[in-house]
Amino acid sequence: MIEDNLKNIKARINSAAKRSGRDVEDIKLLLATKTVEPERIITAIKAGGLLIGENKVQELKEKFQALQPFAPTTHFIGHLQTNKIKTVLQYCNLIETVDRLDLVQKLDKRLQFEGRSFPVFIQINTSYEESKFGLSPENTIPFFKELSKYDTLKVKGLMTIGLFNSDINKVRKCYRLLKKLQQEIIQLNLRNVEMAELSMGMSHDFETAIEEGATIVRIGTAIFGDRIYPDSYYWKEAKTNI
Ligand SMILES: *Cc1c(COP(=O)(O)O)cnc(C)c1O
């Protein structure tokens, strides 16, 4: 079933790319694997899903050993608390959710200590929903000018969670805004900043995201089925530990 779902999603990515005159090679599928146990993730990896994303540092760490032999590229796609920085840097290849200066400073401090740099995306709150994390679109340019001073962070692109709405035009607006910000940032020609990647689009709207320029679509439900926890658990400040 996971294999069939993956095949189906890849076919849909293909047609969305064709439809919008894009090269399918420029679009990566990220498996959103929160709550999915390693066994099922491995099934998906073997079926050709080589990029995965986790939302919780604890889960990332717990699954690491089981997944390591299959060497997936792992992105962190959840809200990152500063007290988890050391661990997240140990177990993932890229952080997609950098969204505030205190996080930048603390990442920089740790990376300086480790003597290395690290690739990141900046998360933008394109839907303006209070429930979602991310930098406000208005603050993006000043934030980038500041961010560019930190040589340990190599910025590779932008990430957003689109609006949840049955009106696809409202969703599309979020993705169009992310693309527009990408173009504005490119114009600034900042040090440590490349803007090749746009991580946007999920199970219910990835085709729209591809039409608007996504280079990474993050898909969970459409491959692994429904999750038991509501997404709000992952997207708001979690007060409890499950
Ligand atoms: C869960 C999650 C996804 C995937 O969502 P689906 O609707 O299950 O495809 C994508 N991005 C983030 C940040 C997520 O937390």
XYZ file of C-alpha atoms and ligand atoms in Angstrom:
257
model
C 0.000 0.000 0.000
C 2.781 2.456 0.874
C 4.458 1.468 -2.396
C 1.269 2.101 -4.365
C 0.674 5.429 -2.666
C 4.215 6.518 -3.401
C 3.900 5.536 -7.046
C 0.632 7.413 -7.288
C 2.054 10.571 -5.700
C 5.096 10.470 -7.969
C 2.819 10.198 -10.993
C 0.844 13.198 -9.780
C 4.048 15.184 -9.186
C 5.038 14.291 -12.726
C 1.846 15.550 -14.302
C 1.787 18.700 -12.182
C 5.346 19.411 -13.339
C 4.464 18.814 -16.997
C 1.344 20.920 -16.744
C 3.336 23.849 -15.394
C 6.197 23.439 -17.861
C 8.687 22.383 -15.218
C 11.339 19.682 -15.144
C 10.251 16.957 -12.730
C 13.906 16.546 -11.738
C 13.633 19.916 -10.009
C 10.955 18.670 -7.627
C 11.824 16.491 -4.666
C 9.383 14.450 -2.640
C 9.930 14.648 1.113
C 8.197 12.002 3.191
C 6.677 13.608 6.277
C 7.206 10.763 8.718
C 5.928 12.084 12.060
C 4.297 9.268 14.090
C 5.254 6.724 11.404
C 7.272 3.821 12.805
C 10.683 2.997 11.259
C 9.463 -0.207 9.630
C 6.945 1.630 7.467
C 9.402 4.428 6.743
C 11.896 1.834 5.532
C 9.250 0.401 3.210
C 8.858 3.866 1.713
C 12.619 4.433 1.477
C 13.053 1.142 -0.352
C 10.291 2.171 -2.729
C 12.292 5.253 -3.627
C 11.617 7.878 -0.959
C 15.101 9.083 -0.144
C 14.236 12.315 1.605
C 12.375 12.327 4.911
C 11.218 14.980 7.361
C 10.597 14.774 11.099
C 8.791 17.275 13.339
C 10.012 16.328 16.790
C 13.627 16.171 17.887
C 12.824 13.250 20.164
C 11.288 11.238 17.307
C 14.163 12.141 15.021
C 16.599 10.758 17.534
C 14.606 7.625 18.326
C 14.278 6.577 14.697
C 17.837 7.460 13.709
C 19.463 4.108 14.362
C 16.835 2.062 12.572
C 16.940 4.300 9.499
C 20.678 4.903 9.312
C 21.506 1.822 7.222
C 19.229 3.219 4.493
C 20.889 6.616 4.683
C 17.915 8.837 3.937
C 18.533 12.567 3.794
C 16.674 13.932 6.796
C 15.194 17.392 7.172
C 13.870 18.786 10.403
C 10.460 20.322 9.632
C 8.978 20.991 13.084
C 9.122 23.900 15.480
C 12.598 24.002 16.965
C 13.107 24.883 20.595
C 16.515 26.292 21.448
C 17.180 23.654 24.108
C 17.075 20.950 21.386
C 19.682 22.500 19.111
C 22.539 20.221 19.997
C 20.491 17.088 19.327
C 18.847 18.269 16.141
C 22.235 19.131 14.641
C 23.389 15.630 15.421
C 20.539 13.764 13.746
C 19.406 15.715 10.703
C 20.987 17.025 7.496
C 19.081 20.295 7.194
C 16.725 22.401 9.315
C 13.756 23.803 7.360
C 12.224 25.813 10.188
C 14.590 28.589 11.226
C 12.249 31.497 11.926
C 13.678 33.830 14.560
C 16.866 35.595 15.502
C 17.372 34.042 18.922
C 17.351 30.646 17.232
C 19.860 31.876 14.648
C 22.165 33.131 17.393
C 22.008 29.905 19.356
C 22.512 27.730 16.286
C 25.498 29.869 15.376
C 26.969 29.559 18.837
C 26.698 25.776 18.810
C 28.030 25.467 15.256
C 30.992 27.689 16.057
C 31.716 25.389 18.967
C 31.529 22.374 16.655
C 33.576 24.165 14.026
C 31.216 23.607 11.136
C 28.448 25.194 9.092
C 24.940 23.844 8.517
C 22.300 24.205 5.773
C 18.945 25.717 6.671
C 15.710 27.012 5.176
C 13.851 29.951 6.633
C 10.205 29.293 7.531
C 7.759 32.011 6.535
C 4.215 32.347 7.862
C 2.583 33.053 4.504
C -0.931 32.343 5.786
C -0.683 34.924 8.578
C -2.332 32.429 10.917
C -1.350 32.931 14.519
C -1.389 29.210 15.075
C 1.516 28.718 12.726
C 5.165 29.397 13.305
C 7.335 31.252 10.862
C 8.670 34.669 10.160
C 6.104 37.238 9.076
C 6.478 38.109 5.378
C 6.966 41.789 6.264
C 9.986 40.991 8.428
C 11.637 38.728 5.908
C 13.985 41.210 4.226
C 15.371 42.797 7.429
C 15.698 39.320 8.928
C 17.740 38.106 5.966
C 20.073 41.084 6.126
C 20.835 40.211 9.732
C 20.996 36.468 9.124
C 23.543 36.871 6.371
C 26.150 37.922 8.954
C 26.215 34.438 10.477
C 28.740 32.416 8.498
C 27.823 29.116 10.151
C 24.349 29.113 8.603
C 24.115 28.379 4.899
C 20.671 29.391 3.748
C 19.394 27.204 0.914
C 15.798 28.316 0.592
C 12.413 29.013 2.103
C 9.727 26.842 3.662
C 6.072 27.481 4.413
C 2.940 25.725 5.564
C 0.082 26.934 3.378
C -3.334 27.944 4.572
C -5.764 25.129 5.304
C -8.683 26.091 3.186
C -10.922 24.457 0.648
C -10.590 27.579 -1.492
C -7.515 26.656 -3.489
C -7.001 30.251 -4.594
C -6.379 31.291 -1.004
C -3.862 28.471 -0.650
C -2.238 29.449 -3.928
C -1.748 32.994 -2.634
C 0.482 31.662 0.160
C 2.699 29.795 -2.275
C 2.843 32.701 -4.671
C 3.948 34.926 -1.801
C 6.780 32.535 -0.911
C 7.967 32.587 -4.518
C 7.837 36.384 -4.555
C 9.900 36.607 -1.357
C 12.421 34.211 -2.870
C 12.821 36.527 -5.858
C 13.210 39.593 -3.631
C 15.874 37.894 -1.544
C 17.811 36.811 -4.639
C 17.957 40.474 -5.669
C 19.720 41.344 -2.396
C 22.660 39.110 -3.303
C 23.460 38.309 0.314
C 26.422 36.421 1.686
C 25.643 32.859 2.875
C 22.298 32.957 1.100
C 21.271 30.800 -1.840
C 17.613 30.643 -2.701
C 17.316 27.533 -4.867
C 14.796 25.652 -2.728
C 11.131 26.297 -1.997
C 9.646 23.744 0.392
C 5.880 24.024 0.109
C 2.842 21.842 -0.485
C 1.414 18.877 1.418
C -0.936 15.962 0.715
C -3.989 18.081 -0.060
C -2.366 20.869 -2.075
C 1.026 19.805 -3.452
C -0.021 20.122 -7.072
C -0.861 23.781 -6.553
C 2.494 24.259 -4.818
C 4.284 22.712 -7.792
C 2.448 25.038 -10.155
C 3.730 27.944 -8.040
C 7.341 26.786 -7.997
C 7.834 24.253 -5.175
C 11.114 22.336 -5.335
C 10.254 20.180 -2.315
C 6.765 18.909 -1.489
C 6.265 17.427 1.980
C 3.836 14.561 2.005
C 2.659 12.382 4.878
C -0.983 11.331 4.905
C -1.254 10.567 1.207
C 1.546 8.020 1.608
C 1.258 6.687 5.150
C -2.440 7.237 5.872
C -4.084 9.230 8.654
C -2.233 10.081 11.846
C -3.664 9.755 15.342
C -2.528 13.162 16.563
C -3.938 16.339 15.075
C -1.353 18.465 13.262
C -1.981 21.291 15.703
C -0.043 19.171 18.153
C 2.998 19.581 15.965
C 2.482 23.119 14.842
C 1.740 24.873 18.082
C 3.946 25.081 21.100
C 3.616 21.616 22.617
C 3.192 21.722 26.351
C 3.028 17.988 26.846
C 5.286 15.184 25.841
C 3.638 12.202 24.275
C 2.777 16.712 8.705
C 3.462 17.720 7.898
C 3.435 17.651 6.504
C 2.684 16.602 5.717
O 1.313 16.742 5.908
P 0.272 15.777 5.171
O -0.975 16.565 5.137
O 0.157 14.576 6.040
O 0.803 15.472 3.848
C 4.142 18.629 5.806
N 4.814 19.607 6.439
C 4.845 19.693 7.766
C 5.610 20.813 8.404
C 4.164 18.757 8.542
O 4.195 18.879 9.874
